[in-house]
Coordinates of C-alpha atoms in Angstrom, one line a residue:
X1 CA -8.0 73.4 22.9
X2 CA -5.7 76.1 21.6
X3 CA -5.6 76.6 17.8
X4 CA -1.9 75.9 17.8
X5 CA -2.4 72.4 19.4
X6 CA -5.4 71.7 17.1
X7 CA -3.2 72.5 14.0
X8 CA -0.4 70.4 15.3
X9 CA -2.6 67.4 15.8
X10 CA -4.2 67.8 12.4
X11 CA -0.9 67.9 10.4
X12 CA 0.4 64.9 12.3
X13 CA -2.9 63.0 11.6
X14 CA -2.6 63.9 7.9
X15 CA 0.8 62.4 7.8
X16 CA -0.2 59.3 9.8
X17 CA -3.1 58.8 7.4
X18 CA -0.8 59.3 4.4
X19 CA 1.5 56.7 5.7
X20 CA -1.3 54.2 6.2
X21 CA -2.6 54.8 2.7
X22 CA 0.9 54.1 1.4
X23 CA 1.2 51.0 3.5
X24 CA -2.0 49.6 2.2
X25 CA -1.0 50.4 -1.4
X26 CA 2.4 48.7 -0.9
X27 CA 0.9 45.5 0.5
X28 CA -1.8 45.4 -2.3
X29 CA 1.1 45.6 -4.8
X30 CA 3.0 42.8 -3.0
X31 CA -0.1 40.6 -3.0
X32 CA -0.8 41.5 -6.7
X33 CA 2.8 40.5 -7.5
X34 CA 2.2 37.0 -6.0
X35 CA -0.9 36.5 -8.2
X36 CA -0.6 35.1 -11.8
X37 CA -1.3 38.6 -13.2
X38 CA 1.5 40.4 -11.3
X39 CA 1.4 44.0 -10.3
X40 CA 1.4 46.8 -13.0
X41 CA 4.8 48.3 -13.7
X42 CA 3.6 51.8 -13.1
X43 CA 2.3 50.8 -9.7
X44 CA 5.7 49.3 -8.8
X45 CA 7.5 52.6 -9.8
X46 CA 5.1 54.6 -7.7
X47 CA 5.6 52.3 -4.8
X48 CA 9.4 52.5 -5.1
X49 CA 9.2 56.3 -5.0
X50 CA 7.5 56.2 -1.7
X51 CA 9.2 53.2 -0.1
X52 CA 12.1 55.1 1.4
X53 CA 9.9 57.4 3.4
X54 CA 6.7 55.3 4.2
X55 CA 7.7 53.5 7.4
X56 CA 10.5 56.0 8.6
X57 CA 7.8 58.7 8.6
X58 CA 5.5 56.5 10.8
X59 CA 8.2 55.9 13.4
X60 CA 9.4 59.5 13.3
X61 CA 5.9 60.7 14.2
X62 CA 5.9 58.2 17.0
X63 CA 9.2 59.4 18.3
X64 CA 7.9 63.0 18.2
X65 CA 5.6 62.3 21.1
X66 CA 8.0 60.3 23.3
X67 CA 9.1 63.3 25.3
X68 CA 5.7 64.1 26.5
X69 CA 5.0 60.4 27.3
X70 CA 8.1 60.1 29.3
X71 CA 7.3 63.2 31.3
X72 CA 4.4 61.3 32.9
X73 CA 7.0 59.0 34.5
X74 CA 8.6 55.7 33.6
X75 CA 5.8 53.5 35.0
X76 CA 3.0 55.3 33.2
X77 CA 5.1 55.4 30.0
X78 CA 5.7 51.6 30.0
X79 CA 2.1 50.8 31.1
X80 CA 0.8 52.9 28.2
X81 CA 3.1 51.1 25.6
X82 CA 2.2 47.7 27.0
X83 CA -1.5 48.5 26.8
X84 CA -1.5 50.1 23.3
X85 CA 1.4 48.5 21.4
X86 CA 2.4 45.2 23.1
X87 CA -1.2 44.0 23.9
X88 CA -2.5 44.4 20.3
X89 CA 0.6 42.7 19.0
X90 CA -0.1 39.7 21.2
X91 CA -3.8 39.6 20.4
X92 CA -3.3 39.8 16.6
X93 CA -0.3 37.5 16.6
X94 CA -2.6 34.8 18.1
X95 CA -5.1 35.6 15.3
X96 CA -2.4 35.5 12.7
X97 CA -1.1 32.1 14.0
X98 CA -4.6 30.7 14.0
X99 CA -5.1 31.8 10.3
X100 CA -1.7 30.4 9.4
X101 CA -1.8 27.0 11.1
X102 CA -5.6 26.6 11.6
X103 CA -6.7 27.5 8.1
X104 CA -3.4 27.4 6.1
X105 CA -3.5 31.1 5.3
X106 CA 0.0 32.3 4.7
X107 CA 1.2 35.7 3.3
X108 CA -2.4 36.7 3.1
X109 CA -4.9 34.8 0.9
X110 CA -2.8 34.8 -2.2
X111 CA 0.2 33.3 -0.4
X112 CA -1.1 29.8 -0.6
X113 CA -1.7 27.0 1.9
X114 CA 0.8 25.6 4.3
X115 CA 0.9 21.9 5.3
X116 CA 3.2 22.6 8.2
X117 CA 2.5 20.7 11.4
X118 CA 2.1 23.0 14.4
X119 CA 4.7 22.6 17.1
X120 CA 5.3 24.3 20.4
X121 CA 8.0 26.3 18.9
X122 CA 5.6 27.7 16.4
X123 CA 3.4 29.1 19.1
X124 CA 6.4 30.9 20.4
X125 CA 7.1 32.5 17.1
X126 CA 5.8 36.0 18.0
X127 CA 8.5 36.3 20.7
X128 CA 11.4 36.3 18.2
X129 CA 9.9 36.3 14.6
X130 CA 6.8 38.4 14.2
X131 CA 4.1 36.9 12.0
X132 CA 3.0 38.7 8.8
X133 CA 2.9 42.5 9.0
X134 CA 2.9 42.6 12.8
X135 CA 6.7 43.0 12.7
X136 CA 6.0 46.8 12.9
X137 CA 4.2 46.6 16.3
X138 CA 7.1 44.3 17.6
X139 CA 9.8 46.8 16.4
X140 CA 7.9 49.8 17.7
X141 CA 7.4 48.4 21.1
X142 CA 11.2 47.8 21.4
X143 CA 11.9 51.3 20.1
X144 CA 9.7 52.6 22.9
X145 CA 11.5 50.6 25.5
X146 CA 14.9 51.7 24.2
X147 CA 13.7 55.3 24.5
X148 CA 13.5 54.8 28.3
X149 CA 17.2 55.6 28.4
X150 CA 17.0 58.8 26.4
X151 CA 16.7 61.1 29.4
X152 CA 20.3 60.0 30.2
X153 CA 21.7 58.9 26.8
X154 CA 21.2 61.5 23.9
X155 CA 18.9 60.0 21.3
X156 CA 21.1 61.2 18.5
X157 CA 23.9 59.0 19.8
X158 CA 21.6 56.0 19.6
X159 CA 20.5 57.1 16.1
X160 CA 24.1 57.3 15.0
X161 CA 24.9 53.9 16.3
X162 CA 21.8 52.5 14.7
X163 CA 22.7 54.0 11.4
X164 CA 26.2 52.3 11.5
X165 CA 24.5 49.0 12.4
X166 CA 22.1 49.4 9.5
X167 CA 25.1 49.8 7.2
X168 CA 26.8 46.7 8.5
X169 CA 24.3 44.0 9.2
X170 CA 23.4 41.8 6.3
X171 CA 20.1 40.5 7.6
X172 CA 17.1 42.4 6.2
X173 CA 15.0 42.3 9.3
X174 CA 17.8 43.6 11.5
X175 CA 18.8 46.2 8.8
X176 CA 15.1 47.4 8.7
X177 CA 15.0 47.6 12.6
X178 CA 18.1 49.7 12.9
X179 CA 17.2 52.1 10.1
X180 CA 13.8 52.7 11.5
X181 CA 15.3 53.1 15.0
X182 CA 17.4 56.0 13.5
X183 CA 14.3 57.9 12.6
X184 CA 12.4 57.1 15.8
X185 CA 15.3 58.4 17.8
X186 CA 15.5 61.6 15.6
X187 CA 11.8 62.1 16.4
X188 CA 12.6 61.6 20.1
X189 CA 15.3 64.3 20.0
X190 CA 12.9 66.7 18.5
X191 CA 10.4 65.9 21.2
X192 CA 13.0 66.8 23.8
X193 CA 13.7 70.2 22.1
X194 CA 10.4 72.0 21.7
X195 CA 10.3 74.3 18.7
X196 CA 13.4 72.7 17.1
X197 CA 11.5 71.0 14.3
X198 CA 9.7 74.2 13.4
X199 CA 13.0 76.3 13.5
X200 CA 14.8 73.6 11.3
X201 CA 12.1 73.6 8.6
X202 CA 11.9 77.4 8.8
X203 CA 15.3 77.6 7.2
X204 CA 15.0 77.9 3.5
X205 CA 18.1 76.0 2.6
X206 CA 16.8 73.0 4.6
X207 CA 13.6 73.0 2.7
X208 CA 15.4 73.2 -0.7
X209 CA 17.7 70.3 0.4
X210 CA 14.7 68.2 1.4
X211 CA 13.1 69.0 -2.0
X212 CA 16.3 68.0 -3.8
X213 CA 16.5 64.7 -1.9
X214 CA 12.8 64.0 -2.6
X215 CA 13.4 64.6 -6.4
X216 CA 16.5 62.4 -6.3
X217 CA 14.3 59.6 -4.8
X218 CA 11.9 60.0 -7.8
X219 CA 14.8 59.8 -10.2
X220 CA 16.2 56.8 -8.5
X221 CA 12.9 55.0 -8.8
X222 CA 12.6 56.0 -12.5
X223 CA 15.9 54.3 -13.3
X224 CA 15.1 51.2 -11.1
X225 CA 17.4 51.9 -8.1
X226 CA 15.8 50.8 -4.9
X227 CA 16.2 52.8 -1.7
X228 CA 14.4 50.6 0.7
X229 CA 15.7 49.9 4.2
X230 CA 19.4 50.6 3.5
X231 CA 21.7 53.0 5.3
X232 CA 22.0 54.8 1.9
X233 CA 18.3 55.5 1.9
X234 CA 18.5 57.5 5.2
X235 CA 19.1 61.0 3.6
X236 CA 16.5 60.4 1.0
X237 CA 14.0 59.4 3.7
X238 CA 14.9 62.5 5.7
X239 CA 14.3 64.6 2.7
X240 CA 10.9 63.1 2.1
X241 CA 10.0 63.4 5.7
X242 CA 10.9 67.1 5.8
X243 CA 8.9 67.9 2.7
X244 CA 6.0 66.0 3.9
X245 CA 5.9 67.9 7.2
X246 CA 6.2 71.3 5.4
X247 CA 3.3 70.4 3.2
X248 CA 1.2 68.9 6.0
X249 CA 1.7 71.9 8.3
X250 CA 0.6 74.2 5.5
X251 CA -2.5 72.3 4.3
X252 CA -3.2 69.8 7.2
X253 CA -6.4 71.7 8.3
X254 CA -8.0 71.7 4.9
X255 CA -11.6 70.3 4.8
X256 CA -10.8 68.1 1.9
X257 CA -8.2 66.3 4.0
X258 CA -10.8 65.4 6.7
X259 CA -10.9 61.7 5.6
X260 CA -7.1 61.4 5.7
X261 CA -7.1 62.9 9.2
X262 CA -9.7 60.3 10.3
X263 CA -7.4 57.5 9.0
X264 CA -4.6 59.0 10.9
X265 CA -6.5 59.2 14.2
X266 CA -7.2 55.5 14.0
X267 CA -3.9 54.5 12.3
X268 CA -3.4 51.4 14.6
X269 CA -6.7 50.0 13.7
X270 CA -6.2 50.5 9.9
X271 CA -2.6 49.1 10.0
X272 CA -3.6 45.9 11.8
X273 CA -6.7 44.9 10.0
X274 CA -5.9 45.7 6.4
X275 CA -3.6 42.8 5.7
X276 CA -5.9 39.9 5.1
X277 CA -8.8 41.8 3.4
X278 CA -6.2 43.5 1.0
X279 CA -5.0 40.0 0.1
X280 CA -8.6 38.7 -0.4
X281 CA -9.4 41.7 -2.6
X282 CA -6.4 41.1 -4.8
X283 CA -7.4 37.4 -5.1
X284 CA -11.0 38.4 -6.0
X285 CA -10.0 41.2 -8.4
X286 CA -7.6 38.9 -10.2
X287 CA -10.6 36.8 -11.4
X288 CA -11.2 39.6 -13.8
X289 CA -7.9 39.0 -15.6
X290 CA -7.0 42.6 -15.2
X291 CA -4.0 43.5 -13.0
X292 CA -5.2 47.0 -12.3
X293 CA -8.5 45.8 -11.2
X294 CA -6.9 43.3 -8.9
X295 CA -4.7 46.0 -7.4
X296 CA -7.6 48.4 -7.0
X297 CA -9.9 45.9 -5.3
X298 CA -7.1 44.8 -2.9
X299 CA -6.5 48.5 -2.0
X300 CA -10.2 49.2 -1.5
X301 CA -10.7 46.1 0.6
X302 CA -7.7 46.8 2.8
X303 CA -8.6 50.4 3.4
X304 CA -12.3 49.5 3.7
X305 CA -11.6 46.9 6.4
X306 CA -10.2 49.7 8.5
X307 CA -13.3 51.9 7.9
X308 CA -15.6 49.1 8.9
X309 CA -13.6 48.2 12.0
X310 CA -13.5 51.8 13.2
X311 CA -17.2 52.0 12.9
X312 CA -17.7 48.7 14.8
X313 CA -15.5 49.9 17.6
X314 CA -17.7 52.9 18.0
X315 CA -20.9 50.8 18.3
X316 CA -19.5 47.8 20.0
X317 CA -17.1 49.1 22.6
X318 CA -16.2 45.5 23.6
X319 CA -14.1 45.2 20.5
X320 CA -11.7 47.8 22.0
X321 CA -10.0 44.8 23.6
X322 CA -8.6 43.9 20.3
X323 CA -6.5 47.0 20.1
X324 CA -5.8 48.0 23.7
X325 CA -5.9 46.6 27.2
X326 CA -8.5 48.6 29.1
X327 CA -7.1 51.4 31.2
X328 CA -7.7 51.4 34.9
X329 CA -10.5 53.9 35.8
X330 CA -9.4 56.4 38.3
X331 CA -12.3 58.8 38.4
X332 CA -12.2 59.7 34.8
X333 CA -13.7 58.0 31.8
X334 CA -11.4 55.7 29.8
X335 CA -10.4 56.7 26.4
X336 CA -12.7 55.6 23.5
X337 CA -11.6 53.6 20.6
X338 CA -11.5 56.7 18.4
X339 CA -8.3 57.9 20.1
X340 CA -6.2 54.8 19.2
X341 CA -3.1 55.6 17.1
X342 CA 0.2 54.0 16.5
X343 CA 2.0 56.9 18.3
X344 CA 0.5 56.7 21.8
X345 CA 0.5 59.9 23.8
X346 CA -1.0 62.2 21.3
X347 CA -3.4 64.7 23.0
X348 CA -7.0 63.8 22.4
X349 CA -9.6 66.3 21.2

């Protein structure tokens, strides 16, 4: 593999890994806030700083690889997304429903127990109302399907329409969907214009503008202004993404970032499995009576669950079925579990 390709993979893996770390941190805080101790105020402020960029960065990176995936043809493209995004969504939705209605686990361990009687409609919930944190896979699959039209419909037109919709719709879930679609489609546009991202971030004024927006996000969080999943947050998220890419491209190959790159390479696994262990960790840590310990244990449990699962996938290949439907073998060996990532289509080492 050429050095340029290797560098590109590394900086993207660093950013994926960073996004996963921020997601686990965010959910540990949310679980901690549901406990009697609550979440530390400083942790809330830090979470608010990163909230505008955390998920937009994840979908932007996914969009960056759509051009290459579509080049393989619509059939191969759709098959890949069904195998690597829709399938794990279905599998883990079944698991989440079993935990919800079979054992009463709602909103993680700390969310309490439900006495709801299961109906046939509940079993259809994943079709229209994703369970727990699995909403991201649901939305991401829809983004990929919408991207099928981008060879004919400019992705920036779709992004513009989605931004307008995000400003108008009152429902939180729909607003989040449209806002993330904006950044996914911007990523798709860059995937169609090779070198455009590098040229854009090579302009000094662009970098300074991104830095100013990132600092403005910090200032907003400091005064208690939330910029999460609103149309107003779009420029702040864009600024944060720009600065993150500049930094990752500069330092992404550093040896000290190897663990972060490892998380990024298996981002799908970490994202899916962290939810329940993070909640259990917060509940266990809360027994100490210290909010910081509860938060720390939740974070470690959530991230540690991903580490354990990745290791299990390497020694027990049968577990791969939890995260991707097996590829048809056509004279080549199917990909191993170590290549799974949220943004399907990334070249493998």
